[in-house]
Short mmCIF file of C-alpha atoms in Angstrom, two decimals:
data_model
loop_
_atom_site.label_atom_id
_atom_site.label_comp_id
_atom_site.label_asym_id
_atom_site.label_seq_id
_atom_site.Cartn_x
_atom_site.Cartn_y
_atom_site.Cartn_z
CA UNK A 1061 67.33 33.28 -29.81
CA UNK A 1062 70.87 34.87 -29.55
CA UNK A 1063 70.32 35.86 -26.14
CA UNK A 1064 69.51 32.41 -25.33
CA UNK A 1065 72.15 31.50 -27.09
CA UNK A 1066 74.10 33.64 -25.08
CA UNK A 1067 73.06 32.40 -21.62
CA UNK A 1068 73.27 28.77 -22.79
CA UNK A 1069 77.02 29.48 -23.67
CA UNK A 1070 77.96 31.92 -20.71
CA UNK A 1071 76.71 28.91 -17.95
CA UNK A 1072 78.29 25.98 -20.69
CA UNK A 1073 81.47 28.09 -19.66
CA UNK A 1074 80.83 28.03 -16.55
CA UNK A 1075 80.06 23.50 -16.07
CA UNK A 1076 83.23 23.22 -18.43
CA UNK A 1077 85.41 25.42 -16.32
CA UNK A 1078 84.33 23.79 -13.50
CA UNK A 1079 85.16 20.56 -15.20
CA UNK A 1080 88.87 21.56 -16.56
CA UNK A 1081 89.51 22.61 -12.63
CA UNK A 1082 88.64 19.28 -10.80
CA UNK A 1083 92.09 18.08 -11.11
CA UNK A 1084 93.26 21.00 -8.88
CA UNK A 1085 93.12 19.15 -5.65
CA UNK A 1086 94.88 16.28 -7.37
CA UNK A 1087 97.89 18.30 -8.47
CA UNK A 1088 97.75 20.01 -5.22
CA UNK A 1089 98.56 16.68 -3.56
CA UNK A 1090 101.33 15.83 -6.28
CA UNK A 1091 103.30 19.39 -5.29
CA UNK A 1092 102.93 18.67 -1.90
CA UNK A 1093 104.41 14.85 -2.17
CA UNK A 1094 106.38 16.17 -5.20
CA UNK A 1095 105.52 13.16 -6.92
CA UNK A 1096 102.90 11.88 -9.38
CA UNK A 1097 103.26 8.65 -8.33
CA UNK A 1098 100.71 6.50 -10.02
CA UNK A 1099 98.91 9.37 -12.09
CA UNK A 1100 98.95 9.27 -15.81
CA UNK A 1101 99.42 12.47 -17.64
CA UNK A 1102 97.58 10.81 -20.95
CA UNK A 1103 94.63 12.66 -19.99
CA UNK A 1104 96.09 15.90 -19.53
CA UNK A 1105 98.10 15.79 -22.74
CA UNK A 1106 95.39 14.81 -24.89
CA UNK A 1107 92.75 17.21 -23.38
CA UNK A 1108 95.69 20.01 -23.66
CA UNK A 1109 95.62 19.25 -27.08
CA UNK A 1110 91.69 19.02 -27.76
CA UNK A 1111 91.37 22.66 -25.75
CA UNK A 1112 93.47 24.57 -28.22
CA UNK A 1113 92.27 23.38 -31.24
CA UNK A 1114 89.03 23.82 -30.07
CA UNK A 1115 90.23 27.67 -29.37
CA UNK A 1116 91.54 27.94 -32.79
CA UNK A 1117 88.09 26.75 -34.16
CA UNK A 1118 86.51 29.60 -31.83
CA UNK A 1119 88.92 32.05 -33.01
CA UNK A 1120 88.07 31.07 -37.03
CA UNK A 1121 84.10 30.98 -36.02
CA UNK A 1122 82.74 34.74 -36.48
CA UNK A 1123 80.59 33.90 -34.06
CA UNK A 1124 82.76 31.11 -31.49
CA UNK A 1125 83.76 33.84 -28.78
CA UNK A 1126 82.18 31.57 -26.12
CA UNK A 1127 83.96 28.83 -27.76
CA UNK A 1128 87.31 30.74 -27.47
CA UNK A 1129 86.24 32.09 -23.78
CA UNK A 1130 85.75 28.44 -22.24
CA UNK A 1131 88.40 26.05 -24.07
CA UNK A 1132 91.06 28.92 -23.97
CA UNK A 1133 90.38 28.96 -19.88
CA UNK A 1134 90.71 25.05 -20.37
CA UNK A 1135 93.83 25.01 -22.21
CA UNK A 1136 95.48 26.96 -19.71
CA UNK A 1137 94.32 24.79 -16.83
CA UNK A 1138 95.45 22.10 -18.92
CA UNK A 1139 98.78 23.37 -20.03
CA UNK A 1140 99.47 24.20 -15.94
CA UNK A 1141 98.87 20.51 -14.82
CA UNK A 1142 101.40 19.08 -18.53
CA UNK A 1143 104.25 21.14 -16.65
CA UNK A 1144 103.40 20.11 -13.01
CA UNK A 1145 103.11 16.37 -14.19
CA UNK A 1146 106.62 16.77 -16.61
CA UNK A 1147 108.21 18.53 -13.01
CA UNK A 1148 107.13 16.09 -10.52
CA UNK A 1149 107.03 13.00 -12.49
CA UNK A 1150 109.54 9.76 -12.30
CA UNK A 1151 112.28 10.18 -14.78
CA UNK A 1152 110.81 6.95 -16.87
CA UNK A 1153 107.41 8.61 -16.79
CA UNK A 1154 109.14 12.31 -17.94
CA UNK A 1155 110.56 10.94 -20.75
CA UNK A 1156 107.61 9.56 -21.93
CA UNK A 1157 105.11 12.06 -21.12
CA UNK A 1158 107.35 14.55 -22.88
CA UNK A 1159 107.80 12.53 -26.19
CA UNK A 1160 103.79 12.41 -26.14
CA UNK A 1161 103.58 15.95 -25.55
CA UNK A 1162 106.28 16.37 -28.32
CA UNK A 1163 104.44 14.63 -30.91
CA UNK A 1164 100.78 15.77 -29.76
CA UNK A 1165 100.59 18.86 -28.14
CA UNK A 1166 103.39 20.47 -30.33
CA UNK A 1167 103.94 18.24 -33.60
CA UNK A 1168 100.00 17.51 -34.46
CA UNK A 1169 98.71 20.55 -33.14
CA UNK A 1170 101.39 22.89 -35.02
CA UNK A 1171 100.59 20.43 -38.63
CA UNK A 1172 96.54 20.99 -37.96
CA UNK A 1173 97.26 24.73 -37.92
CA UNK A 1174 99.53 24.59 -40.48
CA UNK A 1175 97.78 23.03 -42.69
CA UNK A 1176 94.58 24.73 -42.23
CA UNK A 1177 96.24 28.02 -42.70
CA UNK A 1178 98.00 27.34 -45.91
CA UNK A 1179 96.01 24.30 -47.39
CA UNK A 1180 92.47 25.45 -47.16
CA UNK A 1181 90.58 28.67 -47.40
CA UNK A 1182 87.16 30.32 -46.66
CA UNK A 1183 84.87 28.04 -44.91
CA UNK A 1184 86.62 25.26 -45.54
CA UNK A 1185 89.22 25.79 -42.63
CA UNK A 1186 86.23 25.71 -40.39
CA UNK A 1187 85.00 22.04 -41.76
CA UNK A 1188 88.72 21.07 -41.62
CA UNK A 1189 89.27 22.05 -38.07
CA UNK A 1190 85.58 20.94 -36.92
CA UNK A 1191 85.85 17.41 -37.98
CA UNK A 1192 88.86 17.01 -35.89
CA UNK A 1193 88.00 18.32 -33.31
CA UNK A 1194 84.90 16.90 -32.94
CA UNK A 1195 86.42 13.24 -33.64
CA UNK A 1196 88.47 14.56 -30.68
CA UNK A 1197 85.75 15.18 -28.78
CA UNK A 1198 83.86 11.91 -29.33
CA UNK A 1199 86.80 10.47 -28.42
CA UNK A 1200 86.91 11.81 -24.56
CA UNK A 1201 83.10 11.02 -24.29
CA UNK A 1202 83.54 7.58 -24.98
CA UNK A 1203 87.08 7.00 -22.81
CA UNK A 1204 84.25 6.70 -19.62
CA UNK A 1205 83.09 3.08 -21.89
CA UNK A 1206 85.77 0.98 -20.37
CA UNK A 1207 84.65 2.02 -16.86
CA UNK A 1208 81.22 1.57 -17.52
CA UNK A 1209 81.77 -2.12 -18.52
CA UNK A 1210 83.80 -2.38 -14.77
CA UNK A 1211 80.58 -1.34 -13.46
CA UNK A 1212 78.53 -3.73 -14.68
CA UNK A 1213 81.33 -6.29 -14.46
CA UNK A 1214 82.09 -5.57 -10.43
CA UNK A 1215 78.02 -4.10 -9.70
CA UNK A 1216 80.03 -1.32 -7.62
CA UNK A 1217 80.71 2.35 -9.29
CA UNK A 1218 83.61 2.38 -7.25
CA UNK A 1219 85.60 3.16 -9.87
CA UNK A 1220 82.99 5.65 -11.88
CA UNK A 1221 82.74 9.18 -9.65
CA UNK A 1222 79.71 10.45 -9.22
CA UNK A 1223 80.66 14.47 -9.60
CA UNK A 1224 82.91 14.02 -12.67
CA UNK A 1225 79.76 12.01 -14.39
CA UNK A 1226 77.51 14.46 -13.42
CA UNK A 1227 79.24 17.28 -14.69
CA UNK A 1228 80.08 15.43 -17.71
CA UNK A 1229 76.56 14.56 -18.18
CA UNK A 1230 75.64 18.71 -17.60
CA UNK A 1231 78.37 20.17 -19.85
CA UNK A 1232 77.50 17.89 -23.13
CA UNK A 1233 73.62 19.12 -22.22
CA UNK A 1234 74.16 22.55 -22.21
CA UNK A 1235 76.70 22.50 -25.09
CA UNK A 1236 74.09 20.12 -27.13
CA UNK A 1237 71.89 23.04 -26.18
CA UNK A 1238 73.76 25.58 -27.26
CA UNK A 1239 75.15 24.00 -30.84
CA UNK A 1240 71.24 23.46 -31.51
CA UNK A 1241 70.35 27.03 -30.94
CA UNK A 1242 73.63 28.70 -33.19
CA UNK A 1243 73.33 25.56 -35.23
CA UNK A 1244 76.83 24.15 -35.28
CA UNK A 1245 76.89 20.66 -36.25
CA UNK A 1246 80.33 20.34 -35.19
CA UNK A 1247 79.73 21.15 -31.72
CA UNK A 1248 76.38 19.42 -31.66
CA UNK A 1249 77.28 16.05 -32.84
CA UNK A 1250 79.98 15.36 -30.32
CA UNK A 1251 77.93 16.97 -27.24
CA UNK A 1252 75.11 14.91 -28.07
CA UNK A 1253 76.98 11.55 -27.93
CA UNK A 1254 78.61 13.15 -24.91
CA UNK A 1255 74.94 13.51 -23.60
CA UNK A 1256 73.66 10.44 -24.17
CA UNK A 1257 76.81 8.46 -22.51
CA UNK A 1258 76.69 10.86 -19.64
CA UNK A 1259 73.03 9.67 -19.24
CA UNK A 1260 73.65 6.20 -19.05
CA UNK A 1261 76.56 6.84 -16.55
CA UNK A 1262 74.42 8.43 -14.09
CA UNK A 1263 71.31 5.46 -14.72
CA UNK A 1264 74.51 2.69 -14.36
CA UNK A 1265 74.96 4.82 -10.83
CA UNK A 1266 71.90 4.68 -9.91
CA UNK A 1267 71.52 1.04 -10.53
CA UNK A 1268 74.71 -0.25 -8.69
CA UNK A 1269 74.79 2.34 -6.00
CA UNK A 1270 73.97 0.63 -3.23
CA UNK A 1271 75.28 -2.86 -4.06
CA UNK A 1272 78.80 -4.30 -3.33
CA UNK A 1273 81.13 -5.63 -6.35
CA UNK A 1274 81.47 -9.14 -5.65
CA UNK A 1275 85.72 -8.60 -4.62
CA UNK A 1276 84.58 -6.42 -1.23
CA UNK A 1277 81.68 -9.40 -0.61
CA UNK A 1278 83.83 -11.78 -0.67
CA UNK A 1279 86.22 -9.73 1.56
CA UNK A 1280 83.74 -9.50 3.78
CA UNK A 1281 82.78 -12.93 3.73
CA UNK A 1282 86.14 -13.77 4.75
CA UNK A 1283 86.26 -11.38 7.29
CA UNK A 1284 82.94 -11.91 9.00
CA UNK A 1285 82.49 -15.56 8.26
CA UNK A 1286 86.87 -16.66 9.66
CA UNK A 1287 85.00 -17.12 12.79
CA UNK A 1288 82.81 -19.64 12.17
CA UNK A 1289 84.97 -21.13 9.62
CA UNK A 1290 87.80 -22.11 12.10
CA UNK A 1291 84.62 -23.16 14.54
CA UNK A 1292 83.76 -25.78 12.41
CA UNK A 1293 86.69 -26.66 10.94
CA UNK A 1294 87.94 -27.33 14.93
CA UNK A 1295 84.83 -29.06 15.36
CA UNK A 1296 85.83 -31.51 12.31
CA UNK A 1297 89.27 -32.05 13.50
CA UNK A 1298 87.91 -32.71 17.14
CA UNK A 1299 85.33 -34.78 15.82
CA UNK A 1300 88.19 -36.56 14.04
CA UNK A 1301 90.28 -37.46 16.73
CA UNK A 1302 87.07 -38.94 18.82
CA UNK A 1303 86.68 -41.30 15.78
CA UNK A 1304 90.20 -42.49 16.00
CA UNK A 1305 90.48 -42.91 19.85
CA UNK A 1306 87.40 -44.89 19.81
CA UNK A 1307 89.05 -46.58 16.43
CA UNK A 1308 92.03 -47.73 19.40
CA UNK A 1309 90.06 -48.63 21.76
CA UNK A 1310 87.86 -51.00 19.57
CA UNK A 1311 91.40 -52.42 18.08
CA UNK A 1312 92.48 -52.69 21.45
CA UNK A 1313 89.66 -54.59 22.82
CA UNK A 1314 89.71 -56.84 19.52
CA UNK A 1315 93.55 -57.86 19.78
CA UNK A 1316 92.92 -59.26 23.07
CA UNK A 1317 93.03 -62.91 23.52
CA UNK A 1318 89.85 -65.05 23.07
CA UNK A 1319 88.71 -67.05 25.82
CA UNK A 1320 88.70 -70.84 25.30
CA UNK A 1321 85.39 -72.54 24.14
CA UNK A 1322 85.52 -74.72 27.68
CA UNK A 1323 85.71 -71.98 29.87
CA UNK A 1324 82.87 -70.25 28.12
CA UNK A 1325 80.90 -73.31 28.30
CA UNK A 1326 81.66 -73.69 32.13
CA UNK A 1327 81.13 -70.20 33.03
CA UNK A 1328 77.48 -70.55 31.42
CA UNK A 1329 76.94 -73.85 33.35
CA UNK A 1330 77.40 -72.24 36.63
CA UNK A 1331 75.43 -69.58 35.46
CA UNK A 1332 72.63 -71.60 34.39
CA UNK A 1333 73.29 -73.47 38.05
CA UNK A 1334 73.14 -70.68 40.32
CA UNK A 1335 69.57 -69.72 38.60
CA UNK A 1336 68.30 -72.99 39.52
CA UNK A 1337 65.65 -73.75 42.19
CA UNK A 1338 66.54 -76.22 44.95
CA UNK A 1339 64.54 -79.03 43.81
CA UNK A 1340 66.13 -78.77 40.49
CA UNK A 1341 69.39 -78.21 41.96
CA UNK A 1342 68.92 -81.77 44.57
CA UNK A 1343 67.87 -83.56 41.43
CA UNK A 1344 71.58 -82.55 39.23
CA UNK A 1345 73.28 -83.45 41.61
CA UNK A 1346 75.70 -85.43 43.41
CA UNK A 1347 77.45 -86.54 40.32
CA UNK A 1348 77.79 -89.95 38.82
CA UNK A 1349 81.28 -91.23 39.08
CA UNK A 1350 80.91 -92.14 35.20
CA UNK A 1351 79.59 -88.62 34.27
CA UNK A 1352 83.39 -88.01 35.87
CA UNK A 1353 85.69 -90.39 34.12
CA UNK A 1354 84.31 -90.12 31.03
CA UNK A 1355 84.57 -86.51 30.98
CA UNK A 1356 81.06 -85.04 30.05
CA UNK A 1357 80.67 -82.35 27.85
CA UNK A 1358 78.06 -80.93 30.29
CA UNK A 1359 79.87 -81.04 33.23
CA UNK A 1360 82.77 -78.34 33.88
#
């Protein structure tokens, strides 16, 4: 069992390390622009400061040498991106960053110690210093939470990496592992939350892999569908101005003047004369000189 434990621990070194040193290409950029830009260094700081407490738990455990190999290795790689981010950041962003760093990585750290050291003795240092730090640890499981709920919000992991998750999801494994083997409840009880977030990551990526959040659908939408958009909305406005020429032209036709009820009349008696046959037409006419002076209706 303690050469399990053992291998458990040396490749849990190995996931974590890999872990603390995906920022490396990220920093890498930031000396080369020598700017952060729009990088935080929250995560930095506070992972800075969960490393080397977690070494000075490894360093009170008799038996936490793996503990001391791994977050030792990540304190440094965390300490080197605090002064890259203090160097290259804005001056607002310096300030700022330092006063956290102040307060957390130097004020809280240095009391925790402190304290430890002169309040507490035997194993009691070791609760002391467990409980914090695996609070602190529970606390940079759960951070992924808010993205998580974007995921299911957008139904894109965009925003959620699939590497860091993984990884994530592979060091809280192997450290829930290796806490049940050496029985540690403080490492266990973070790692296994860890764990069990990690897995629903990777099942949230695996649902919403494929699929588009509804922003870059709509973009596309937009995009694709401008086209036919403008297509019908010319064919609306063409449509339109049919309607109100043919609108004129009726107006137009109905402003013109109305032809007198006499002319109508005679225009239908000549009409109905030129259809007639010749023996109706010998037997209208000649005309009656009365028909004339007393002005027919019938006649035009």
């Amino acid at each position: 069992m303690a050469s399990l434990s053992f291998i458990i621990g040396i490749i849990g070194n190995i996931i974590s390390i890999l872990v603390f040193a995906s920022p490396i290409k990220t920093f890498w950029w930031v000396v080369k622009k020598k700017s952060t830009e729009n990088y935080k260094g929250v995560p930095y700081i506070t992972t800075f400061l969960s490393t080397s407490l977690w070494t000075f738990y490894g360093i009170m455990n008799p038996d936490g040498l793996l503990v001391v190999t791994v977050n030792g290795a990540g304190a440094i790689f965390q300490l080197i991106y605090v002064i890259l981010f203090l160097v290259y950041a804005p001056k607002d962003k310096k300030v700022k960053s330092a006063k956290l760093v102040a307060i957390l990585d130097v004020g809280f750290l240095g009391a925790v110690i402190a304290v430890t050291l002169l309040a507490f003795h035997g194993t009691m240092r070791l609760t002391f210093v467990g409980i914090i730090c695996a609070g602190l640890t529970i606390g940079m499981y759960a951070s992924p939470l808010s993205v998580m709920r974007t995921v299911i919000k957008t139904k894109s992991v965009e925003y959620m990496p699939f590497l860091l998750s993984f990884f994530l999801f592979l060091n809280a494994g192997v450290w829930s592992a290796y806490a049940l083997l050496v029985k540690d409840i403080y490492i266990g009880v973070p790692n296994a939350i860890g764990f069990i977030l990690g897995s629903a990551q990777l099942i949230l990526y695996l649902m919403y892999n494929n699929k588009k959040s509804a922003e870059a659908i709509e973009e596309e939408e937009e995009e694709g569908g401008g086209g036919s958009a403008h297509l019908v909305k010319g064919g609306i406005e063409m449509h339109s101005v049919e309607d109100n020429l043919n609108n004129r032209s009726l107006n137009k036709w109905k402003s013109l003047p109305k032809p007198n009820f006499s002319r109508q009349h005679s225009m239908q008696k000549i009409i109905k004369t030129l259809s007639l046959t010749p023996y109706e037409l010998q037997s209208s006419w000649p005309l009656h000189e009365s028909d004339i002076e007393e002005g027919n209706p019938d006649l035009p």
